Structures are given as C-alpha cells and as structure tokens.
C-alpha atoms as one frame of an Amber mdcrd trajectory, in Angstrom:
protein
  29.289 -74.330 -96.150  30.239 -71.780 -93.053  26.661 -69.927 -91.173  26.017
 -67.475 -88.773  23.828 -68.491 -85.522  22.129 -65.366 -83.910  22.432 -65.883
 -80.186  19.385 -64.160 -78.783  18.289 -62.841 -75.793  14.733 -60.972 -75.103
  13.965 -57.474 -75.820  12.567 -57.137 -71.718  15.853 -58.846 -70.735  18.534
 -55.933 -72.225  18.379 -51.424 -72.057  15.772 -50.310 -74.569  17.000 -50.164
 -77.853  18.623 -47.109 -78.806  20.778 -47.594 -81.778  20.694 -49.970 -84.805
  21.136 -53.658 -83.143  20.180 -56.851 -85.183  17.498 -58.036 -84.025  14.214
 -61.172 -85.226  10.704 -59.385 -84.729   9.480 -56.443 -82.645   9.395 -52.265
 -83.791  11.537 -51.680 -86.828  15.003 -49.611 -86.313  15.457 -46.737 -88.898
  12.343 -46.396 -91.525  11.055 -43.323 -92.238   7.012 -42.292 -92.324   5.976
 -44.572 -95.593   8.693 -47.220 -95.380   6.581 -49.285 -93.420   5.387 -52.007
 -96.163   1.769 -53.003 -96.195   0.191 -55.564 -97.523  -1.159 -56.279-101.063
  -4.016 -58.291 -99.804  -6.265 -56.752 -96.774  -3.713 -53.102 -97.397  -2.723
 -53.017 -93.807   0.500 -53.093 -92.409   3.298 -56.188 -92.065   4.849 -57.114
 -88.519   8.201 -56.721 -88.441  10.456 -60.846 -88.525  14.110 -59.045 -88.473
  16.565 -56.469 -89.441  19.831 -57.560 -90.297  22.841 -55.122 -91.091  25.332
 -55.417 -93.966  28.532 -57.732 -92.280  31.076 -58.423 -95.020  31.211 -62.525
 -93.894  27.672 -63.412 -92.793  25.516 -60.900 -95.103  27.108 -58.862 -97.853
  24.774 -55.981 -98.455  27.775 -54.147-100.564  28.260 -51.662 -98.325  28.193
 -50.731 -94.656  25.236 -49.321 -92.803  22.534 -50.934 -95.347  20.109 -53.060
 -93.122  17.909 -55.881 -94.392  14.100 -55.511 -93.258  11.648 -58.701 -93.228
   8.121 -58.213 -93.280   4.754 -60.067 -93.172   1.186 -60.075 -92.629  -0.261
 -61.104 -89.608  -3.607 -59.128 -90.141  -5.430 -62.493 -91.418  -3.241 -65.068
 -90.256  -4.475 -67.929 -93.200  -6.415 -65.505 -95.508  -3.512 -63.171 -96.811
  -0.614 -64.714 -98.886   2.220 -64.870 -96.511   4.406 -67.768 -97.818   4.587
 -66.261-101.174   6.802 -65.277-102.492   6.946 -61.549-104.504   3.535 -61.490
-103.786   3.160 -58.161-101.718   1.852 -60.241 -98.267   5.619 -60.430 -97.568
   8.423 -57.467 -97.939  11.932 -58.306 -98.039  13.497 -55.395 -99.048  17.231
 -52.975 -98.115  17.776 -49.620 -96.635  20.473 -47.650 -97.444  22.502 -45.644
 -94.557  21.210 -42.162 -95.793  17.153 -43.842 -95.754  17.451 -44.522 -92.300
  16.364 -42.312 -89.172  17.888 -42.986 -86.146  15.581 -44.086 -84.059  12.173
 -46.505 -83.512   9.922 -46.118 -85.854   6.510 -44.822 -85.287   4.002 -47.693
 -85.372   1.392 -46.912 -87.941  -2.403 -46.415 -86.898  -3.524 -49.810 -88.230
  -1.796 -51.457 -85.016  -0.155 -54.395 -86.941   0.969 -57.060 -84.843   4.042
 -56.965 -83.078   6.038 -60.154 -82.771   7.931 -60.676 -79.373  10.957 -58.803
 -79.468  14.752 -61.269 -79.143  17.825 -59.134 -80.467  20.855 -60.728 -81.658
  23.798 -60.053 -78.358  26.235 -62.194 -80.863  26.703 -64.458 -83.562  27.841
 -67.617 -83.641  30.167 -69.258 -87.003  29.478 -72.751 -87.528  30.002 -75.026
 -91.090  28.011 -77.930 -92.602  30.528 -79.367 -94.404  29.228 -79.147 -97.181
  31.644 -78.583-100.598  30.146 -76.252-103.053  29.416 -78.642-105.393  26.924
 -80.742-102.869  25.611 -76.616-101.513  24.683 -76.366-105.522  22.736 -79.506
-105.592  19.982 -77.982-103.163  18.776 -75.238-105.039  16.985 -77.657-108.099
  14.689 -80.754-107.443  16.315 -82.932-110.179  20.071 -82.669-108.092  18.685
 -82.159-103.738  20.521 -84.968-102.501  18.013 -88.064-100.791  21.319 -88.820
 -98.218  20.869 -89.348 -94.758  24.019 -88.482 -94.164  24.357 -85.600 -96.096
  20.333 -84.021 -95.476  21.366 -84.768 -91.112  24.221 -82.012 -91.648  21.592
 -79.196 -92.113  20.160 -77.399 -89.192  16.120 -76.031 -89.095  17.321 -72.663
 -87.032  17.506 -69.487 -87.872  21.008 -68.233 -89.598  22.372 -66.622 -91.890
  24.248 -68.916 -94.726  24.704 -71.962 -94.914  22.625 -74.328 -96.795  19.128
 -74.180 -96.810  16.629 -76.389 -95.399  13.816 -77.119 -97.548  10.504 -77.941
 -96.191   9.093 -79.163 -99.327  11.078 -78.679-101.714  13.821 -76.077-103.790
  10.822 -75.416-106.877   9.710 -72.142-104.963  13.498 -70.572-104.787  13.602
 -67.829-107.241  15.131 -68.352-110.188  18.397 -66.396-112.343  20.906 -64.444
-110.174  19.236 -64.741-106.222  21.211 -65.784-103.775  20.060 -67.551-100.622
  21.290 -65.785 -98.240  19.407 -66.727 -94.746  16.482 -68.795 -92.904  13.828
 -67.735 -90.266  12.712 -70.396 -87.688   9.452 -70.640 -86.764  10.828 -70.861
 -83.197  13.238 -68.802 -81.694  16.034 -70.853 -80.471  18.074 -69.914 -77.163
  21.407 -70.348 -75.710  19.891 -69.560 -72.034  16.885 -69.287 -70.236  14.634
 -66.056 -70.289  13.588 -65.230 -66.668  10.445 -66.557 -65.457   9.235 -62.784
 -65.262  10.080 -62.404 -68.742   8.116 -65.639 -69.914   5.240 -64.231 -67.406
   5.002 -60.740 -68.973   5.103 -62.005 -72.855   2.803 -65.139 -71.960   5.480
 -67.070 -73.523   6.097 -70.736 -72.623   9.891 -71.691 -72.852  10.799 -75.518
 -74.187  14.003 -76.727 -72.877  16.572 -79.499 -75.374  16.117 -82.917 -74.128
  17.986 -83.686 -71.368  21.113 -86.056 -71.814  21.163 -89.275 -68.991  23.629
 -87.216 -66.643  20.715 -84.677 -66.281  22.383 -81.905 -67.981  20.306 -79.991
 -71.091  20.997 -81.492 -75.147  22.722 -78.393 -76.756  22.255 -77.852 -79.997
  24.441 -75.550 -81.879  24.387 -73.802 -78.700  20.954 -73.413 -77.817  19.329
 -74.826 -74.983  15.574 -73.081 -75.268  13.520 -72.607 -77.460   9.902 -71.116
 -77.781   7.391 -69.964 -80.157   8.167 -67.272 -82.479   6.497 -65.884 -86.231
   3.369 -67.684 -87.991   5.100 -69.747 -90.888   2.916 -72.705 -90.227   5.817
 -74.501 -88.279   7.557 -74.383 -91.128  10.639 -72.387 -91.950  10.982 -68.517
 -93.791  13.835 -67.951 -96.748  15.823 -65.160 -97.505  17.327 -64.525-101.319
  19.116 -61.385-102.352  19.933 -60.478-105.939  22.207 -58.170-106.162  22.663
 -56.294-109.614  24.352 -52.835-108.473  22.462 -50.610-106.602  20.616 -51.557
-103.892  20.060 -55.463-102.820  16.662 -56.504-104.272  15.082 -59.105-101.734
  12.741 -61.901-101.870  11.003 -63.942 -98.828   8.565 -66.688 -98.665   8.193
 -69.703 -96.586   7.020 -73.610 -96.266   5.621 -75.281 -93.846
C-alpha cells in the first residue's frame, strides 16, 4: 500500500507562516473564533497536533481547500482521556475552505500548551508492499498477521496512507464506514538535524539514528534524526475518516 511521509523542518528555521501549510504542532491556521475545540473532561482548550490539507492521493477530503485538524488536551496529562476515540479529550475534524480565515488562529485565553511546530516542506512517497487483502487483515484481531516478514514492512513514523502499525491491536478502531487515513508518532522524525540554536531555543534534544560501520548515519524512510513530539505515552495516534456525503467526519485515538 502506498503511503506518504512528511519531510519536516522546525518552524524556527523557516519564514513566518503567511498562508496555509501542512504541519505538526504550533498554532492552527485559519480557525475562526469559537472553532478552537475544548476538552470535555476539563473544559479547557486543546492543543494542535496536526493540520493536513486535501490532496487527491495522500488525503482525499472530498474537495480542494478542505483541511483536517487534529487536537488533544494537554492541561492534565494522564487525567483527561486523550487516548480514547470520540471521548472529547481529543478532536479530529475537517473544515471547508469557506470556514477558514486567512491567518493564524488567535490563541484562547486559557493558554493551551503549544506543541513544538514542525512544518511539512515536502512529502516523500513509499510503499509497504502489502496487497489489498493483506491490508484488510490489519483491522480485526482474528485476521491480524503474525508473520514477522509482513509486520516488519509497517513503519512507526508519522505518515498519511499505508497500513497502521498497532501498538496494541485493532480492536479500538472505529467500525463501519470509517477509513484509516494516517498515523502520528510520538516523535518528530527529521531528514536533517536542526541547528543547535533551534535545539537550544526549544530545549529539544535531537537524537541521531544508528551509525553505520563506515561512520555514516543510518537512514530509515529518509530520516536521520528524531526528537520528542506529542504525548501519546511513547505510542502512536491513529486518524480515521468517515465520508458519507458532505464534510467528512474525523476520529482520533492513540495506543501506547
């Protein structure tokens, strides 16, 4: 199955955002007053995890200009049930272009935690080699493969499309017309190391992947470095959409 991996750079190393861009973390682009979601557990504003725009191949939202938004609560980590799909301590929704304003969203007065922002500067295309039949087996406990050769093809990195890498099992996935569209890792995977000034300013510890015997860095899906990202208990978050006419519905949960 084909999938798309974001090439990420920290916002501090890019020009200020003046138009919509796919990104992880930071302040959402284009939400109107009142559209910033709130946690149903603690009542406070959620933190942005990701914004991804419609693309006919990597994320089909039904029409150009639509944007998928994913949030979760960071006010009381471990108390608000951010891991639970549809619970309300997270939010996953699509906005039509007419609903978006041409600017960064005003941050709510209750000062939600702002995740370190990395923007997508391009997308790289990959394929896990699974057939459609093998892919469908990943969505039920009874049919989940136990062949290491098959499972090793599924990566943990943030991506759109492809096959989900379950930390536990597919039992939490929504049933019915919902479609898996992507996953978010609890690390930011980078294709190049950020500058030391960026790391110092953000207090981010950047880790290189393993070093090869010749001294070069090991590369995995183009990645050479990684650093802490959102709080999924060192796990993975899963994004599902249901498209039944009109604006798609979103569903998000994570496992650790």
